[in-house]
Coordinates of C-alpha atoms in Angstrom, one line a residue:
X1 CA -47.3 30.8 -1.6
X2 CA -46.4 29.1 2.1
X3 CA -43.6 29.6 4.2
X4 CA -43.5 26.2 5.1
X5 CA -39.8 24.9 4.6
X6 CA -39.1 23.4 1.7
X7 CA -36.2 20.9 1.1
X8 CA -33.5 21.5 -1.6
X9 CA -33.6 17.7 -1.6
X10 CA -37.0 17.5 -2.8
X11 CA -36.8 20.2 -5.2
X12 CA -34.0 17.9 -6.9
X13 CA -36.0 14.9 -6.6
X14 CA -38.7 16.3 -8.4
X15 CA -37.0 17.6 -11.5
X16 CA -35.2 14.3 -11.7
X17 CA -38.7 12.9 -12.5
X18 CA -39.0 15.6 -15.2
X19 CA -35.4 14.5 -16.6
X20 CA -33.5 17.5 -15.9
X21 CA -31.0 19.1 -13.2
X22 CA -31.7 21.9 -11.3
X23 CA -30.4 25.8 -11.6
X24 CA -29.4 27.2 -7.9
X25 CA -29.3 30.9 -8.4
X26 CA -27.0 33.1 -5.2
X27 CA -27.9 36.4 -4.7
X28 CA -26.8 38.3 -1.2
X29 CA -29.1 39.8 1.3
X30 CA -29.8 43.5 1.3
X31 CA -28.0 44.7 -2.3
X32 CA -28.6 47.2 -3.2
X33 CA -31.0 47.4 -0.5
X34 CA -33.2 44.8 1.1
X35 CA -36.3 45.3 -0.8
X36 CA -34.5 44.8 -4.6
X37 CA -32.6 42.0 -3.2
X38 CA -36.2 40.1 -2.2
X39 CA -37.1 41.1 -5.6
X40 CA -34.3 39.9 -7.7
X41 CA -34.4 36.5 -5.7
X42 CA -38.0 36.6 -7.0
X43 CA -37.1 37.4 -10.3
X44 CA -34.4 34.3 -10.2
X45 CA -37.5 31.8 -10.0
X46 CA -40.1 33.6 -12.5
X47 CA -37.0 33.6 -14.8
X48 CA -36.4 29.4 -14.6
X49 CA -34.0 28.9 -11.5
X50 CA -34.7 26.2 -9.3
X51 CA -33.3 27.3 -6.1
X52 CA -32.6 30.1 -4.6
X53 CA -29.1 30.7 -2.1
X54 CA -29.3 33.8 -0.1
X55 CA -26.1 35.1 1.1
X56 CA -25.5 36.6 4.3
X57 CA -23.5 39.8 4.3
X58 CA -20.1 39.5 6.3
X59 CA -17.4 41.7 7.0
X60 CA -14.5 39.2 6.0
X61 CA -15.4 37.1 3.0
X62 CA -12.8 35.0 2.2
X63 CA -13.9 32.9 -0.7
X64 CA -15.8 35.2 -2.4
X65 CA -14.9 36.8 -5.6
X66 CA -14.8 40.5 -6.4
X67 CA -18.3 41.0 -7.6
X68 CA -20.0 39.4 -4.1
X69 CA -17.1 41.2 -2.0
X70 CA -18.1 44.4 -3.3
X71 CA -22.0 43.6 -3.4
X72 CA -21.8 42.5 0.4
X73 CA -20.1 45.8 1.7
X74 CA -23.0 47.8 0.1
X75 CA -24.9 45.9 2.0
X76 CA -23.0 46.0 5.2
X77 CA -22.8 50.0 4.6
X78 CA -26.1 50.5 3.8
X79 CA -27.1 49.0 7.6
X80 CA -27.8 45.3 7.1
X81 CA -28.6 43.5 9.9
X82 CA -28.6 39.6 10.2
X83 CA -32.8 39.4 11.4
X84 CA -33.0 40.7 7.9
X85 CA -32.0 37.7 6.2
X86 CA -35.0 35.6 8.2
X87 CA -37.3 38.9 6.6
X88 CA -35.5 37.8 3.1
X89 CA -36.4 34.2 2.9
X90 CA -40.2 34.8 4.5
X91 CA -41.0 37.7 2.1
X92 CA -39.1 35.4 -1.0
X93 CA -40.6 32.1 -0.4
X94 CA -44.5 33.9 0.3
X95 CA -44.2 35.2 -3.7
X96 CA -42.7 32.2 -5.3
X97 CA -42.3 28.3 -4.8
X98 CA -38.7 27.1 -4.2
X99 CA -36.4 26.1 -1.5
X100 CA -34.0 29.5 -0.1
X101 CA -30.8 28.3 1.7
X102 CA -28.7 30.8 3.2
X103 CA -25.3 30.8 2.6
X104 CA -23.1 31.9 5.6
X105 CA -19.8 32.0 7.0
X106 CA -19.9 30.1 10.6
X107 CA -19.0 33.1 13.0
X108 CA -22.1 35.3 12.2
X109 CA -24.1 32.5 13.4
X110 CA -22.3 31.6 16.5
X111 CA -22.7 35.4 17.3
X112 CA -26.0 34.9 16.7
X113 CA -27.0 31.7 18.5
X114 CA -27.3 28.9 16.0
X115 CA -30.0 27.5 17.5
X116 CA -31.9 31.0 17.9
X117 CA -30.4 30.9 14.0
X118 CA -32.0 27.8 12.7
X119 CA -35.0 28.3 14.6
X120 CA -35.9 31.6 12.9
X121 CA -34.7 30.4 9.4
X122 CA -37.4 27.4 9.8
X123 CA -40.1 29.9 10.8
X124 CA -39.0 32.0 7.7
X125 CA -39.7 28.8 5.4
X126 CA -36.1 28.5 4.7
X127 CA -34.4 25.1 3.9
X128 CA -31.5 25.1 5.5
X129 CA -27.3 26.6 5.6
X130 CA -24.7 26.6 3.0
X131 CA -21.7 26.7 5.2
X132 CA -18.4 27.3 3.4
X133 CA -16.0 27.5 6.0
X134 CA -16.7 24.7 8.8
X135 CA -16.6 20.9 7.4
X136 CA -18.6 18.2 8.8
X137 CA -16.2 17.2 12.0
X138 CA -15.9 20.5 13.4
X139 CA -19.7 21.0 12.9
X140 CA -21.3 19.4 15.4
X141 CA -23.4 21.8 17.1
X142 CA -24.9 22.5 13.6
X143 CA -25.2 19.0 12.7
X144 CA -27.3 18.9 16.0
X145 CA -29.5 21.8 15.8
X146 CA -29.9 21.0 12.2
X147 CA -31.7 17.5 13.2
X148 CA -33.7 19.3 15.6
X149 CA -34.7 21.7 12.9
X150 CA -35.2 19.4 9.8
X151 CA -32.8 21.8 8.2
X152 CA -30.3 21.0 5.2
X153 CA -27.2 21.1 5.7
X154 CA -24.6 22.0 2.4
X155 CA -21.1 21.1 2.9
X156 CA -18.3 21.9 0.1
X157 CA -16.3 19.3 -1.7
X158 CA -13.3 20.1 -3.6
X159 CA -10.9 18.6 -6.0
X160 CA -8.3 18.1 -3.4
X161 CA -10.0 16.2 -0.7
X162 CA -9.2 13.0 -0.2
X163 CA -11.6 10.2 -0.2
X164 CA -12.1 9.8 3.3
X165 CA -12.8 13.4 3.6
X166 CA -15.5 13.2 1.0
X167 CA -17.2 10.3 2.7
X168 CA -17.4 12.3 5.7
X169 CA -19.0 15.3 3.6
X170 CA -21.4 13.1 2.0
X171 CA -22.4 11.1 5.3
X172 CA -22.9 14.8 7.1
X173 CA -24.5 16.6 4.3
X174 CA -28.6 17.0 3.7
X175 CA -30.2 18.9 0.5
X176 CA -27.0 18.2 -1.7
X177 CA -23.4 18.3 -1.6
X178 CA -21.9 21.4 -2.8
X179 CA -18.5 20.4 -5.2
X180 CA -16.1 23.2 -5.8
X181 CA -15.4 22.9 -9.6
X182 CA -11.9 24.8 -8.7
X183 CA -9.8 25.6 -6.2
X184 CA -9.9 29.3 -4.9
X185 CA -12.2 32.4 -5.1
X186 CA -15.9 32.1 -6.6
X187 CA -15.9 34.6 -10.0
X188 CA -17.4 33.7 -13.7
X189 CA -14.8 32.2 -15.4
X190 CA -14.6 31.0 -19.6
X191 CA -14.6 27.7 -18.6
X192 CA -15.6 25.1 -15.6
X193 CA -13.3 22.9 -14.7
X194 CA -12.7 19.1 -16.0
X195 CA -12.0 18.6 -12.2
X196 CA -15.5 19.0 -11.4
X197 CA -16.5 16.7 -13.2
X198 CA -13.9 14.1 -12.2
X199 CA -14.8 15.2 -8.2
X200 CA -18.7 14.5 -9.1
X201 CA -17.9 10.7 -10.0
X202 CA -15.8 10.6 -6.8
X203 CA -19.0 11.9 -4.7
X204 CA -21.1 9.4 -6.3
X205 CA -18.5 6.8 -5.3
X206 CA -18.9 7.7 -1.7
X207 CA -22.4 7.5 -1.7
X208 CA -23.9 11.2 -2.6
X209 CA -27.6 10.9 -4.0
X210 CA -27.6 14.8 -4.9
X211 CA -24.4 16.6 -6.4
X212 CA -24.5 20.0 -7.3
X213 CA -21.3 22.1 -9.4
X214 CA -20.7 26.4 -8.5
X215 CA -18.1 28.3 -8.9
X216 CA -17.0 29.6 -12.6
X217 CA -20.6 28.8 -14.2
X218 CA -21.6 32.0 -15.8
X219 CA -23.5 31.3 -19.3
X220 CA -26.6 28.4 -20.6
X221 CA -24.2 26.3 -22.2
X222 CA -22.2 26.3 -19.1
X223 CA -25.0 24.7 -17.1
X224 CA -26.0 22.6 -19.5
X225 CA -22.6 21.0 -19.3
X226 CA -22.5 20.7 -15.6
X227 CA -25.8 19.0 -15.8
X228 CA -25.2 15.9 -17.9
X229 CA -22.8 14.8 -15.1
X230 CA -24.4 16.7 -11.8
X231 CA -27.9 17.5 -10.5
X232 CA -27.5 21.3 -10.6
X233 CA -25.7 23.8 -11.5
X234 CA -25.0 26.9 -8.8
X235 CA -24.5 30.2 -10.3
X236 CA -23.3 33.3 -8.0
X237 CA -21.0 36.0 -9.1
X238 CA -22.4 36.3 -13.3
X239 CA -25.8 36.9 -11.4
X240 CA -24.6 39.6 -8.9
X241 CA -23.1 41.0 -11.9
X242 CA -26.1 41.9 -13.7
X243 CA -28.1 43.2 -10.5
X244 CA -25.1 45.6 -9.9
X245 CA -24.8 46.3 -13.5
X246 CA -28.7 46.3 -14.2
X247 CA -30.8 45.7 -11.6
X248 CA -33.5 43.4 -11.6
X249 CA -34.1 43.4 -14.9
X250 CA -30.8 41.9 -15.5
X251 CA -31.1 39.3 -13.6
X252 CA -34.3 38.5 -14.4
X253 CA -32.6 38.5 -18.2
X254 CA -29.4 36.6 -17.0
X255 CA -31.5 34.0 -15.2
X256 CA -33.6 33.2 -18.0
X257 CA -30.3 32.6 -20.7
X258 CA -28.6 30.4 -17.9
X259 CA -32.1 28.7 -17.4
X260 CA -31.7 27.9 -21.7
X261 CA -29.1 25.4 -20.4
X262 CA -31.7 23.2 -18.4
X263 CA -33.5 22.8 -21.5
X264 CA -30.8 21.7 -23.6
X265 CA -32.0 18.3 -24.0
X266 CA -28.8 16.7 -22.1
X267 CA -28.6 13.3 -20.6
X268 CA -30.1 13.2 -17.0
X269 CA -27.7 10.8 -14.5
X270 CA -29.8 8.4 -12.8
X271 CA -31.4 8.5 -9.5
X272 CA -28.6 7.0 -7.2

């Protein structure tokens, strides 16, 4: 397989041909260790996910459930070092075929350099940041680097944002948008929220070609409801679940049940 970068966007595109959504699968960097985390993000695709979103380990994770807190500080303990994300997506995306965005709070990247950053996740073959914790007007030096870079750019969207803010989000955002199905924490939970839903149509509204749903998704028939309004479904914390619980095998085993719900014969929305 290349390492040549491969859009999120595209990915989408494609399966909307087919008549389906796509599965975006998270997974962080370096749990239990670097070298099973590279091979459970393999797994994800061999097992029907779409996408992969590779999360960088950080000290201070403020929106992230239990399950990923407690994944990310083995991490952290066991020595991991941001360079090892770029060694994540190059060694993911030279076994399989699908698009790996990182998903990072800001600061790690401003320590870093963000154009040193983007310029190493490019060479890796990576698409491109999920950035949870800067929205589009105070995200001009990504914005920036990210043109230089051809990178996507995932900004958040939740229930509560008014419609000028969404605008904004869509306007600034490359790959897809990323809508918040609830308010607080990522974790599985029974049921998704009828605001997600609800927040999709109001993205459409303001003009977002690609719309995809995480937090709370957890099980097939889950994303198979997400999908006959959105054009994925993201699922984190049920899949970090099963690695801790049993290792790539389960996720290889979760991913394929969530992957039942992209086969459910749903209802496709059109391309916008």
């Amino acid at each position: 397989m290349s390492a040549t970068p491969l859009s999120v966007g595209t990915r989408i595109a494609e399966r909307r041909i087919d008549g389906r959504g796509v599965l975006v699968g998270y997974l962080p960097v370096g749990f239990p260790d670097l070298a099973t985390s590279i091979d459970a993000a393999v797994a994800l695709v061999e097992n029907g996910v779409d996408a992969i979103e590779l999360g960088l380990p950080y000290s201070d994770p403020v929106m992230d459930g239990i399950a990923i807190q407690q994944a990310t500080q083995v991490a952290l303990s066991a020595g991991f070092r941001i360079r090892d994300v770029f060694t994540a997506v190059e060694a993911v995306r030279s076994r399989v075929d699908a698009p790996v965005l990182v998903m990072t709070y800001w600061n790690p990247v401003v320590q870093y350099g963000a154009d040193r950053f983007a310029d190493q996740l490019r060479d890796a073959g990576g698409a491109g940041l999920i950035t949870p914790d800067i929205t589009p007007d105070s995200a001009a030096d990504w914005i920036a680097t990210s043109v230089r870079t051809g990178l996507d750019r995932v900004f958040l969207a939740a229930p509560s944002s008014t419609d000028e803010r969404l605008k904004l989000t869509v306007e600034n955002s490359r790959g897809f948008v990323y809508a918040v199905s609830t308010m607080g924490i990522t974790g599985a939970r029974a049921d998704v929220a009828a605001s997600a839903r609800t927040l999709v149509e109001r993205l459409r509204a303001a003009g977002a070609e690609n719309t995809c749903v995480g937090i709370g998704i957890s099980r097939g028939d889950q994303v198979a409801e997400v999908l006959e309004y959105a054009d994925g479904a993201i699922v984190g914390s049920a899949l970090v679940t099963a690695l801790a619980e049993r290792g790539v095998a389960g996720v290889a085993a979760t991913a394929a049940e969530l992957a039942t719900g992209l086969r459910s014969g749903t209802a496709r929305p059109q391309a916008h």
